[in-house]
PDB file of C-alpha atoms and ligand atoms in Angstrom:
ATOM      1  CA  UNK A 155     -14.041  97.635 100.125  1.00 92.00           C
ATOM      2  CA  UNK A 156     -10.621  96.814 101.450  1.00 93.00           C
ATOM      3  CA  UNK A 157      -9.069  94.884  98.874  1.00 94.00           C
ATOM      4  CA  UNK A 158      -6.310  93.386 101.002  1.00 96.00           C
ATOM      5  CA  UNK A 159      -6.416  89.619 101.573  1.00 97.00           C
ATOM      6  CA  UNK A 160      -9.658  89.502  99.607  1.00 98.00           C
ATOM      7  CA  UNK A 161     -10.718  86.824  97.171  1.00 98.00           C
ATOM      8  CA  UNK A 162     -11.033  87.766  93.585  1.00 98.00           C
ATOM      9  CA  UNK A 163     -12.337  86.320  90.773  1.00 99.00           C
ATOM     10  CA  UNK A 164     -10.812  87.921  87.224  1.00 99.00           C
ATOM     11  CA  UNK A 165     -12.462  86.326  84.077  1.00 98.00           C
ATOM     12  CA  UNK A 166     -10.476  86.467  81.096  1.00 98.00           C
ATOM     13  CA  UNK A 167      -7.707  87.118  83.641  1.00 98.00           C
ATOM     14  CA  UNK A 168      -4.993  85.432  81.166  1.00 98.00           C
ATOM     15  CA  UNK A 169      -4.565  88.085  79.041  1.00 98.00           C
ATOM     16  CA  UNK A 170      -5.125  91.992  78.562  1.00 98.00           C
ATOM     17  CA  UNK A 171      -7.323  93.940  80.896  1.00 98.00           C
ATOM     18  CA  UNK A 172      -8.162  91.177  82.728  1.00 98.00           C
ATOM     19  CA  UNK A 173      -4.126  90.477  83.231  1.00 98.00           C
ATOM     20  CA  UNK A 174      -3.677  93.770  84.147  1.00 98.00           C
ATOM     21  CA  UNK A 175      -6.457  94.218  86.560  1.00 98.00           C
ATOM     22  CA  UNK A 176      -4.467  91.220  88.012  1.00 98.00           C
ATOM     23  CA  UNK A 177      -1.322  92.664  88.320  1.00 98.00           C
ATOM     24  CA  UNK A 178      -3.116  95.753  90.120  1.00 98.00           C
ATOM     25  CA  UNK A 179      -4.743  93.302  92.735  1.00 98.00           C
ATOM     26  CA  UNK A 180      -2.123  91.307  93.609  1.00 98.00           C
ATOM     27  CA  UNK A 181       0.200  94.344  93.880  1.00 98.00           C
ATOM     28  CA  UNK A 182      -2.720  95.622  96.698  1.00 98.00           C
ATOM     29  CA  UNK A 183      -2.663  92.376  98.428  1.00 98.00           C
ATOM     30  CA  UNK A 184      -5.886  90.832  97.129  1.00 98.00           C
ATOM     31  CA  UNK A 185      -5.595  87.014  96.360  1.00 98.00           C
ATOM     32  CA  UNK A 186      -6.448  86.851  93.112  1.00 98.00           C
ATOM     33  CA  UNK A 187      -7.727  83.639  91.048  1.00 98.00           C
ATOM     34  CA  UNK A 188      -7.667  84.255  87.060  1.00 98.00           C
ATOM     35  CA  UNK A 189     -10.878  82.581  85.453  1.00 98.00           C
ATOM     36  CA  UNK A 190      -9.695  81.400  81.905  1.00 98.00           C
ATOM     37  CA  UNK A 191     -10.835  78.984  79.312  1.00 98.00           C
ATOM     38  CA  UNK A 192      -7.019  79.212  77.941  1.00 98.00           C
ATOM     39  CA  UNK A 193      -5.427  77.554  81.047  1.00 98.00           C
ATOM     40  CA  UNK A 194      -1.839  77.094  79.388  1.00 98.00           C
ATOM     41  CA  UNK A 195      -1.941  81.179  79.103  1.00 98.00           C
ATOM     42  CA  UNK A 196      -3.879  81.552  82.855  1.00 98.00           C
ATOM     43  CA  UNK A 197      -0.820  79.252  83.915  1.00 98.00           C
ATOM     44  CA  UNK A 198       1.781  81.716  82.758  1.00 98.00           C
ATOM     45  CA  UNK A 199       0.388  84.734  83.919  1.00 98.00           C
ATOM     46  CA  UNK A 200      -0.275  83.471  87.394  1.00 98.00           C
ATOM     47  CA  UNK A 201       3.018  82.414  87.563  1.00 98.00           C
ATOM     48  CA  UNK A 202       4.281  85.793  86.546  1.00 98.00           C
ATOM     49  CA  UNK A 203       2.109  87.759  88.725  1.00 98.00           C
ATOM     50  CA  UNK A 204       2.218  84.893  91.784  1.00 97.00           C
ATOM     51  CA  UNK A 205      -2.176  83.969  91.895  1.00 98.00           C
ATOM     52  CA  UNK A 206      -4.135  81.520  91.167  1.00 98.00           C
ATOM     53  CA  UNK A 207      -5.025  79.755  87.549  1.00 98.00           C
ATOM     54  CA  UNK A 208      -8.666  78.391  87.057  1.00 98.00           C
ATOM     55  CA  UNK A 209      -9.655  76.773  84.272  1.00 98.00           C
ATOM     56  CA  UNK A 210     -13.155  78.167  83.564  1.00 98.00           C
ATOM     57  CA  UNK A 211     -15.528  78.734  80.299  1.00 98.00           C
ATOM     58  CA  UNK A 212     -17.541  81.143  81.812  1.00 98.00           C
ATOM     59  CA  UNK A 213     -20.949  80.791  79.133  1.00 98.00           C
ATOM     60  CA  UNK A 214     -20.787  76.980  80.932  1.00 98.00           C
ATOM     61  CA  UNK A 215     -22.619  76.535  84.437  1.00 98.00           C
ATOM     62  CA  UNK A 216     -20.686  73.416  85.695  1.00 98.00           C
ATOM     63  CA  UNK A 217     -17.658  74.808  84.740  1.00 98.00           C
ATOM     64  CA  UNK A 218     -17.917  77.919  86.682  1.00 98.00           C
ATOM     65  CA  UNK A 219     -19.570  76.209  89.673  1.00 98.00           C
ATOM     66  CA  UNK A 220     -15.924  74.193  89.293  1.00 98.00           C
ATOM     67  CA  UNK A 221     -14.223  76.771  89.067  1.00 98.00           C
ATOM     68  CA  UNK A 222     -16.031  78.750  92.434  1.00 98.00           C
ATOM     69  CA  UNK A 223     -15.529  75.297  94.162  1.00 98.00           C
ATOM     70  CA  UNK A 224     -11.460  75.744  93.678  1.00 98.00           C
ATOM     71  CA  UNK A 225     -11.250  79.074  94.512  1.00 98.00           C
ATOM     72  CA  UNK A 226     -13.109  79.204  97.346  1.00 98.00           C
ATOM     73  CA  UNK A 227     -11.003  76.380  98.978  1.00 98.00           C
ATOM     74  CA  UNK A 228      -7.512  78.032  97.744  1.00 98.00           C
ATOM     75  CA  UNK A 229      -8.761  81.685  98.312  1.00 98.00           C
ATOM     76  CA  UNK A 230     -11.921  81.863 100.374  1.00 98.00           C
ATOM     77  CA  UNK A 231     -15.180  82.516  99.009  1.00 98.00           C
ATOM     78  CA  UNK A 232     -14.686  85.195  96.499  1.00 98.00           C
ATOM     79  CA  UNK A 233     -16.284  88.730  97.005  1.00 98.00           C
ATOM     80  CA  UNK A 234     -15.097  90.580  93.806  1.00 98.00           C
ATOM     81  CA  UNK A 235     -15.762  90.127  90.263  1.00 98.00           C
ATOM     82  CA  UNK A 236     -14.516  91.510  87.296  1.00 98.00           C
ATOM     83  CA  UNK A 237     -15.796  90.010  84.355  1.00 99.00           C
ATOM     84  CA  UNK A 238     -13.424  90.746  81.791  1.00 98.00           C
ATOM     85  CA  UNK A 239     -13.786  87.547  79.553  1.00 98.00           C
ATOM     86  CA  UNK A 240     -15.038  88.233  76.082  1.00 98.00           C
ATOM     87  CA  UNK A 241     -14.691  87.735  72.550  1.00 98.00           C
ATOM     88  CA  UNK A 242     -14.891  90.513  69.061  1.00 97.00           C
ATOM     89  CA  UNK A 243     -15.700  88.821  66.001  1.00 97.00           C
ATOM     90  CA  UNK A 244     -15.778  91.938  63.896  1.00 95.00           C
ATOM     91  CA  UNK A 245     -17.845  92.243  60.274  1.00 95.00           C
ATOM     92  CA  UNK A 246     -20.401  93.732  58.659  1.00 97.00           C
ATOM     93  CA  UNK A 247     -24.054  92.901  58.855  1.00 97.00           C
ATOM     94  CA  UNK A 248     -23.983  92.118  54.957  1.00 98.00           C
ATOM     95  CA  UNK A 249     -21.696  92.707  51.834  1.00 97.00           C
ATOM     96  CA  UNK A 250     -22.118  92.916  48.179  1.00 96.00           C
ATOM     97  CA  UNK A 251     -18.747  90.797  48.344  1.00 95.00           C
ATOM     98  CA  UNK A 252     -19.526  87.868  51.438  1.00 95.00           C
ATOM     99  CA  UNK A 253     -23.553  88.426  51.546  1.00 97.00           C
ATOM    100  CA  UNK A 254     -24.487  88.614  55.487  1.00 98.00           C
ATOM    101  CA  UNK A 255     -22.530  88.087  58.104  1.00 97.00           C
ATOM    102  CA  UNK A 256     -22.918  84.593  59.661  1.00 97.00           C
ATOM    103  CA  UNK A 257     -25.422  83.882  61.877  1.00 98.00           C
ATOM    104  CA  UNK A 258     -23.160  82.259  64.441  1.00 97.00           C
ATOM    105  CA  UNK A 259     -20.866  85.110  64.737  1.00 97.00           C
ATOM    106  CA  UNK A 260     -23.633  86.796  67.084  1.00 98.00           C
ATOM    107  CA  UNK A 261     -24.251  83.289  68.783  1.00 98.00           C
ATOM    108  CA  UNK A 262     -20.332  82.784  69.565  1.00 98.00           C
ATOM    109  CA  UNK A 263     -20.408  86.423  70.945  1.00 98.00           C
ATOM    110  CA  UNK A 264     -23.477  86.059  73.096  1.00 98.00           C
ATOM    111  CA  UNK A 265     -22.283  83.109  74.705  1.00 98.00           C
ATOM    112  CA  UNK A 266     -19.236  84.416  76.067  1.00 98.00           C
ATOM    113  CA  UNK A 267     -20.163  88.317  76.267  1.00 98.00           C
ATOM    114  CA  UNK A 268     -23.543  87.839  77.492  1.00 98.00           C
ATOM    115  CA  UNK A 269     -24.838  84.535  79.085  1.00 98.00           C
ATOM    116  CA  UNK A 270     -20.844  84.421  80.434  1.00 98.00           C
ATOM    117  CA  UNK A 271     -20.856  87.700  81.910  1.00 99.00           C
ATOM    118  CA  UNK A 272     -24.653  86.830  83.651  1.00 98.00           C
ATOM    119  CA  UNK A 273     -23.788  83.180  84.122  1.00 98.00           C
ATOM    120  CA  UNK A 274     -20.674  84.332  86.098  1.00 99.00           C
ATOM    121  CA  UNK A 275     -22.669  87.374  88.259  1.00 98.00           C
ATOM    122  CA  UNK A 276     -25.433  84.779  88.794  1.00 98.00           C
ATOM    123  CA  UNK A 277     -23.592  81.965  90.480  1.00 98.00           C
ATOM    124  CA  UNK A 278     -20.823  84.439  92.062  1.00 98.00           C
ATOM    125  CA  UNK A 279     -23.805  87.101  93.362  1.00 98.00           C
ATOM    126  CA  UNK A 280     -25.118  83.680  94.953  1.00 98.00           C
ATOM    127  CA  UNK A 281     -22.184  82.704  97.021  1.00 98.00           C
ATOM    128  CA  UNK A 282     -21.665  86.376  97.803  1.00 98.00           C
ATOM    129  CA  UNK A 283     -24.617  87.365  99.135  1.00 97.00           C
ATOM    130  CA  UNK A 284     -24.534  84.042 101.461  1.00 96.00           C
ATOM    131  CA  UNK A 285     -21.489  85.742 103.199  1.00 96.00           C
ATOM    132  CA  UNK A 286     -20.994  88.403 106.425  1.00 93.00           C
ATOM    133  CA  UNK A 287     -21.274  92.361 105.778  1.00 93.00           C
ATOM    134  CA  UNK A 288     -17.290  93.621 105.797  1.00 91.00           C
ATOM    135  CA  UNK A 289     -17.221  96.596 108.585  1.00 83.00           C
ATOM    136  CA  UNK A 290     -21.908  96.276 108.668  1.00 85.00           C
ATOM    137  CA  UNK A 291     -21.855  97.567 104.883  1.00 93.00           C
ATOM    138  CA  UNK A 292     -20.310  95.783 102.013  1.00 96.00           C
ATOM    139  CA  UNK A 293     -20.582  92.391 101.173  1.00 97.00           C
ATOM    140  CA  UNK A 294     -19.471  92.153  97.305  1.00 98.00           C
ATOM    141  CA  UNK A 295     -18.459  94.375  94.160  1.00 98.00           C
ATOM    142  CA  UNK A 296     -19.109  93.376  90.289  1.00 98.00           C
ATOM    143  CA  UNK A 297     -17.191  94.758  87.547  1.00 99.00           C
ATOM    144  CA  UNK A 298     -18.826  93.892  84.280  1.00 99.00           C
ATOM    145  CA  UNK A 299     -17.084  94.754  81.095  1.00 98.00           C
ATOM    146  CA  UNK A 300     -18.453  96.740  78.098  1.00 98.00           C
ATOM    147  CA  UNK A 301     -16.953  98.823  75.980  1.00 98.00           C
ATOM    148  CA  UNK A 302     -17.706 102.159  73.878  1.00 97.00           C
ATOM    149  CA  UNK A 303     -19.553  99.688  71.181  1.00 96.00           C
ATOM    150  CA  UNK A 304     -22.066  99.385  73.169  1.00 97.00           C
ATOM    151  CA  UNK A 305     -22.612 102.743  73.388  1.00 97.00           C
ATOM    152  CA  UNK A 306     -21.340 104.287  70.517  1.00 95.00           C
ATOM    153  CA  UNK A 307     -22.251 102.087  67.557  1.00 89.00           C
ATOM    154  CA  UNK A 308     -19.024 101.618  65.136  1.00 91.00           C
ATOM    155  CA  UNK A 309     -19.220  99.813  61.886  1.00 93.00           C
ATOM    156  CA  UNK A 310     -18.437  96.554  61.379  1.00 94.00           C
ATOM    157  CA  UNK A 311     -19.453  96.220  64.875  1.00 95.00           C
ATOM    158  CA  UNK A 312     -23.221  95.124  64.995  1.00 97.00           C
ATOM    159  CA  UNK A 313     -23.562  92.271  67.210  1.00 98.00           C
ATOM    160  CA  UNK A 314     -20.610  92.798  69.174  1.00 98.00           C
ATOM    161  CA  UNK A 315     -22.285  96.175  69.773  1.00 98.00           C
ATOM    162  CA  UNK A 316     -25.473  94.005  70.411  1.00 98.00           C
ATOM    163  CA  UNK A 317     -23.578  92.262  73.494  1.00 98.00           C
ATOM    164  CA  UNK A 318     -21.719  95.139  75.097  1.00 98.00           C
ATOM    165  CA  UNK A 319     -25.187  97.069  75.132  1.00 98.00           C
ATOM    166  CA  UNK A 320     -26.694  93.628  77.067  1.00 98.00           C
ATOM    167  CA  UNK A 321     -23.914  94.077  79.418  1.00 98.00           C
ATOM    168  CA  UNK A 322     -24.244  97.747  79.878  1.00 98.00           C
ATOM    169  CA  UNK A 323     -28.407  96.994  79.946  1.00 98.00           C
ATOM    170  CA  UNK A 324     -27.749  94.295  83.141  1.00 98.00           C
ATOM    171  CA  UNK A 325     -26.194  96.910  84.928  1.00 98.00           C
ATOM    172  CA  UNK A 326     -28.700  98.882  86.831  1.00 98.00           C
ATOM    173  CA  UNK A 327     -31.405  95.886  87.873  1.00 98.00           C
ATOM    174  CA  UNK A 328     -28.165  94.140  88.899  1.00 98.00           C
ATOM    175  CA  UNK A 329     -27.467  96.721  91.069  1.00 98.00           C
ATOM    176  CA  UNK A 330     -31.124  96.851  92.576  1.00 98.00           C
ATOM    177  CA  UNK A 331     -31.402  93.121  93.062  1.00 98.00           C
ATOM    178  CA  UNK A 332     -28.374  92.816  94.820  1.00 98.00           C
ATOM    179  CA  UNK A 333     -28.230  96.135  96.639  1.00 98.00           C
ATOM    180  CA  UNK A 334     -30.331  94.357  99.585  1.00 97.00           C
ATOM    181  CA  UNK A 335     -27.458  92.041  99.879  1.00 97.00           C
ATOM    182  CA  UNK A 336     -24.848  94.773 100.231  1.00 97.00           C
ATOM    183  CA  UNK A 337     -23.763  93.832  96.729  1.00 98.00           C
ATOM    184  CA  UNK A 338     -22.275  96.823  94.309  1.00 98.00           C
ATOM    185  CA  UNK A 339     -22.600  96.271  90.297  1.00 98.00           C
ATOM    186  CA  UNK A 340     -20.661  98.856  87.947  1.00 99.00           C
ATOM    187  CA  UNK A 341     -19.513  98.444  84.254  1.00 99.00           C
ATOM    188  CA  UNK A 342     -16.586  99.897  82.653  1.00 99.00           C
ATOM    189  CA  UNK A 343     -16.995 100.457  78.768  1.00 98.00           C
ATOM    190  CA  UNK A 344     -13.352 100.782  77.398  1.00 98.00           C
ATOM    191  CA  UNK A 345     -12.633 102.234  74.512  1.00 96.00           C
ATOM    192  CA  UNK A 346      -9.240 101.603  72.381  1.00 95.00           C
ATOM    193  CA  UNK A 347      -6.549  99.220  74.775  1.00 97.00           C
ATOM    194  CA  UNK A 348      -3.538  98.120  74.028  1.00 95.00           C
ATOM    195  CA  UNK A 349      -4.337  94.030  74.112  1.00 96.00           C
ATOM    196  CA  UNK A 350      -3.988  90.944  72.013  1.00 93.00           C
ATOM    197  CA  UNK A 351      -7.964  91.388  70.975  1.00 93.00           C
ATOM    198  CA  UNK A 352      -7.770  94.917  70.159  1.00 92.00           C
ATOM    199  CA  UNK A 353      -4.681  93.937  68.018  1.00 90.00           C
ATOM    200  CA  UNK A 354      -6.815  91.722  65.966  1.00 90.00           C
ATOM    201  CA  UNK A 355     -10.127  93.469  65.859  1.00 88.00           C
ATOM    202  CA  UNK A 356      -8.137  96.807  64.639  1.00 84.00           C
ATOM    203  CA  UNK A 357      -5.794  94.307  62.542  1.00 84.00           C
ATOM    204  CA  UNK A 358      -3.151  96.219  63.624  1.00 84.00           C
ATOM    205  CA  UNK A 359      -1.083  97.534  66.153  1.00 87.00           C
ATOM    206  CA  UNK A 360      -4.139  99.768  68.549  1.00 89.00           C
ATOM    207  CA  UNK A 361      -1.113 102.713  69.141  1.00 86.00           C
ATOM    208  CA  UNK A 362      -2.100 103.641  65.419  1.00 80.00           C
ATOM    209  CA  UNK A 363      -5.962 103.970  65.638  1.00 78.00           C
ATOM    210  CA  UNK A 364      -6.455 106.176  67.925  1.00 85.00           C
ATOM    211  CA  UNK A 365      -7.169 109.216  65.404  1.00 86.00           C
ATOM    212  CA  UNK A 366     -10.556 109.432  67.124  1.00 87.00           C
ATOM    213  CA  UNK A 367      -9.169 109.953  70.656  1.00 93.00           C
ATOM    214  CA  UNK A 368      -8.913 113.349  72.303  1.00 94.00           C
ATOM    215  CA  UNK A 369      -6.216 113.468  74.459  1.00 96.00           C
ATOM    216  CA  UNK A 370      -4.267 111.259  75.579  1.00 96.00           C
ATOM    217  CA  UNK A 371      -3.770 110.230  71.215  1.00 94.00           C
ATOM    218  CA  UNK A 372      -2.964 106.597  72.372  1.00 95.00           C
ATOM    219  CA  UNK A 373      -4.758 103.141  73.492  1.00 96.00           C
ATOM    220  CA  UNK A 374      -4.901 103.092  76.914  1.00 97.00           C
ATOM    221  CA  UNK A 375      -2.864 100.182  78.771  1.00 97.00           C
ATOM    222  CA  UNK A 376      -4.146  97.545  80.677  1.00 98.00           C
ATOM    223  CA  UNK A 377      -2.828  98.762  84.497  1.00 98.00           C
ATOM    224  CA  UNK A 378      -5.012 102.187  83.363  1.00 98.00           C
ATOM    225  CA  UNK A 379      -7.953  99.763  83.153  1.00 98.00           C
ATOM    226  CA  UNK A 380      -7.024  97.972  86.655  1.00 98.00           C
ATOM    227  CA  UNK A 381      -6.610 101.132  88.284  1.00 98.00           C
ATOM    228  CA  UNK A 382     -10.393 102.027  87.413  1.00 98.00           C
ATOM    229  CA  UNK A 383     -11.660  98.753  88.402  1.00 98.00           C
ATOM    230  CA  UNK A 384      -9.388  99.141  91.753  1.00 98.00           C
ATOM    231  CA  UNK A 385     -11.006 102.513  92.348  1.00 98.00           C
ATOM    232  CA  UNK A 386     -14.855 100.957  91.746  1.00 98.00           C
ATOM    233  CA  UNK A 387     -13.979  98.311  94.363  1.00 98.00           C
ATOM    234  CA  UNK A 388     -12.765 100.838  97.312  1.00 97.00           C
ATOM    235  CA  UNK A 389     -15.405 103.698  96.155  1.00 97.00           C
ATOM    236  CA  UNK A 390     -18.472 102.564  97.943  1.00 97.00           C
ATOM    237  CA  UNK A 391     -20.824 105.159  96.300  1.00 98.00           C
ATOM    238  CA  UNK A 392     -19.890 103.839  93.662  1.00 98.00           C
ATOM    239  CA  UNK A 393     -23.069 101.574  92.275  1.00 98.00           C
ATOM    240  CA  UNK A 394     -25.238 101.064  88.985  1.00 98.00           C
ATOM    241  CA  UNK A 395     -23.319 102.835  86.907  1.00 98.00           C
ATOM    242  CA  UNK A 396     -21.658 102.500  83.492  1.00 98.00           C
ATOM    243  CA  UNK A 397     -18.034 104.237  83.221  1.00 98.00           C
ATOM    244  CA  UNK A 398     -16.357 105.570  79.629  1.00 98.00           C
ATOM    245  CA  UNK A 399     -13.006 104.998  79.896  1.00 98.00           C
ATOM    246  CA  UNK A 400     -12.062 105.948  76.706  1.00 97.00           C
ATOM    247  CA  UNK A 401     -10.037 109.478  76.615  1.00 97.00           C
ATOM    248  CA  UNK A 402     -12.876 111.147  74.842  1.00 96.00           C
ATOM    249  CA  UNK A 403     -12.973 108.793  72.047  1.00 94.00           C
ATOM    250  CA  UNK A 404     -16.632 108.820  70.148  1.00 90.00           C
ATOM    251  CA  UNK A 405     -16.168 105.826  68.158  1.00 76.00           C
ATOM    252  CA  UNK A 406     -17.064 105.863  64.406  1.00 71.00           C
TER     253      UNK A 406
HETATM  254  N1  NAD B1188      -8.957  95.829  74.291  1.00 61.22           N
HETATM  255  C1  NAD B1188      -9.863  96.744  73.989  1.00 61.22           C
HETATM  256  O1  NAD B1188      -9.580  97.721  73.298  1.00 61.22           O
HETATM  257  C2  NAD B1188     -11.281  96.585  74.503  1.00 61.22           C
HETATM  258  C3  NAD B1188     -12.163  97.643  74.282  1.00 61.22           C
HETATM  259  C4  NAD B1188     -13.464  97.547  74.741  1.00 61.22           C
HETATM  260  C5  NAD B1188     -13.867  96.416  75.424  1.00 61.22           C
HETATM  261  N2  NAD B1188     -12.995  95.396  75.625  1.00 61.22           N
HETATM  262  C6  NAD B1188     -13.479  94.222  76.359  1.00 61.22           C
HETATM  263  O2  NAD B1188     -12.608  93.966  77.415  1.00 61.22           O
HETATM  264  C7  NAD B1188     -12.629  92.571  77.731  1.00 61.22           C
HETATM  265  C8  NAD B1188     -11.193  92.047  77.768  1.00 61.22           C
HETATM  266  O3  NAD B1188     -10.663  92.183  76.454  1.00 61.22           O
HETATM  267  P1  NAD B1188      -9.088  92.129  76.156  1.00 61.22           P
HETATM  268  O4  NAD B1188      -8.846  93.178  75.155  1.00 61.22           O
HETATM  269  O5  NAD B1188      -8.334  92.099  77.427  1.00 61.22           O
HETATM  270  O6  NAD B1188      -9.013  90.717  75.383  1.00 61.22           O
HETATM  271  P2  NAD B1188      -7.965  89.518  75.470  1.00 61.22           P
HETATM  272  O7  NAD B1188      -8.266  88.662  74.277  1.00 61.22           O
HETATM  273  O8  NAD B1188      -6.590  90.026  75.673  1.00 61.22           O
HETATM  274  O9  NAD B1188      -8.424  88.738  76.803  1.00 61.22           O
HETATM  275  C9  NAD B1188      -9.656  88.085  76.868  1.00 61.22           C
HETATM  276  C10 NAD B1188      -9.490  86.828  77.692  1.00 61.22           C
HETATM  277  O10 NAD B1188     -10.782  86.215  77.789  1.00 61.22           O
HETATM  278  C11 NAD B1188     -10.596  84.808  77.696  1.00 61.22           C
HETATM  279  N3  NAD B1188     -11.857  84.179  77.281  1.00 61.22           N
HETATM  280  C12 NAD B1188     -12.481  84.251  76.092  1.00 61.22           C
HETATM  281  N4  NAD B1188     -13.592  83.506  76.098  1.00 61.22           N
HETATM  282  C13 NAD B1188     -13.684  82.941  77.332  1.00 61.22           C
HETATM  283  C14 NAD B1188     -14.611  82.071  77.955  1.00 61.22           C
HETATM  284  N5  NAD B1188     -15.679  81.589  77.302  1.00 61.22           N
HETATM  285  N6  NAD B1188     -14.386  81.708  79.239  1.00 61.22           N
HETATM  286  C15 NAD B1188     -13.306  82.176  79.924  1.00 61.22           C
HETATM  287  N7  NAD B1188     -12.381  82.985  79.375  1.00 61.22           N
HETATM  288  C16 NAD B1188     -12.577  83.367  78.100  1.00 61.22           C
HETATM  289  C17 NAD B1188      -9.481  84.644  76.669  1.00 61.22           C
HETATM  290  O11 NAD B1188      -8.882  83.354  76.747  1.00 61.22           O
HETATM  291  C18 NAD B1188      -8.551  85.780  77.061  1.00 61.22           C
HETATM  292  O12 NAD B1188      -7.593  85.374  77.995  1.00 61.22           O
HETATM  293  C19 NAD B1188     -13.502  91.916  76.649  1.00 61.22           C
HETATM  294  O13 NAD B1188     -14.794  91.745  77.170  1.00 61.22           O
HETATM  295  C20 NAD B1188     -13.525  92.949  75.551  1.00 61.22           C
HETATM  296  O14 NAD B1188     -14.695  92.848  74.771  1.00 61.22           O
HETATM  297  C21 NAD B1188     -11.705  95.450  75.183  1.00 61.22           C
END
């Protein structure tokens, strides 16, 4: 898809990968709205990067129908998603020290990793489909975010895990209920980046845990993660797919 003058929609745009996918976007000409329940933070990176702030809690239905309401009348209907917004509440299951992990550490995590990310493709997939075919092929891309949790299982990890393997699960019956509507859904699963959440997750500055990384021995940046979600958008063969980008990390 030809990204130039398009309307996109980046959740958790404020900050990290989201931010960076931004920068990426904007930089190719798209016009780019950033979907963010922090709108003070949304504020000052559209302002840097010269888009559009939403305010937007993306696990609530009116506020995301809001949110599509504003965009589409400063941007045009959106036709790209990517669906960075999410949350890591890291901890173990149980401990002989703080006995199990609190129940509503999965329920915070759900809400904004899982019924966000589907509450968001549901009620952007809606208004996309209702629009024209771009050159008689493509009417919309989806970028849902993961990450190598999902996949690979770390400790201390279990019901984030839980949620980035929902994500990863939605991806291929996205795909085939929207493929009729010209409608591609792929999912990135990141592994170690260099962002405000990894920082507190890791507790720690991500640069030194990345041990478990191949080559290159660093966390990847932020305009590394736009340039893969740039490349999904244009590639149309791209489509139900879930992509490690993760420099050969196995997380353990
Ligand atoms: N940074 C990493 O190493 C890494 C690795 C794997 C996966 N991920 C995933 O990538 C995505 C982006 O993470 P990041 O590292 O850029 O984090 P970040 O904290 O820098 O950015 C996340 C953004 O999401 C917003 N947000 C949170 N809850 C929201 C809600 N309910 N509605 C709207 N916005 C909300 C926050 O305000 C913030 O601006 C997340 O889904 C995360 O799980 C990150």
């Amino acid at each position: 898809m030809d990204i130039k003058g398009t309307s996109v929609v980046i959740t958790g745009g404020a900050s990290g990968l989201g931010a960076g996918a931004a920068r990426l976007f904007v930089e190719q000409g798209a016009k780019v709205a950033l979907f963010d329940r922090n709108l003070e933070l949304a504020q000052q990176t559209a302002s840097e990067l010269a888009c559009l702030a939403v305010a937007c809690d993306v696990a609530d239905e009116a506020s995301v129908l809001k949110a599509l309401k504003q965009v589409t009348e400063s941007n045009g209907a959106p036709r790209i998603f990517i669906n960075c917004a999410g949350i890591d509440i890291a901890g173990r299951i149980a401990t002989r020290g703080g006995g199990p992990q609190p129940l509503d550490a999965l329920g915070k995590q759900i809400a904004v990793n899982l019924t966000g990310t589907f509450n968001v493709c549901r009620l952007g997939a809606d208004l996309v489909r209702q629009l024209d075919r771009l050159d008689g092929e493509e009417q919309g891309v989806i970028v849902n975010v993961a990450s190598v949790a999902g996949l690979d299982g770390p400790r201390g990890q279990t019901a984030y895990a839980a949620t980035k393997a929902a994500v990863i699960g939605m991806t291929l019956p996205m795909a085939r209920d929207l493929a009729g509507y010209g409608v591609r859904v792929v999912t990135i699963a990141p592994g170690v980046f260099n962002t405000p959440l990894a920082a507190e997750v890791l507790r720690g500055d991500p640069e030194t845990m990345t041990e478990s990384v191949p080559f290159p021995k660093r966390a990847g940046q932020p305009a590394e993660f736009g340039k893969l979600a740039l490349h999904i958008c244009q590639n149309p063969m791209l489509n139900g797919e879930v992509i490690r980008l993760d420099g050969g990390l196995r997380a353990t």
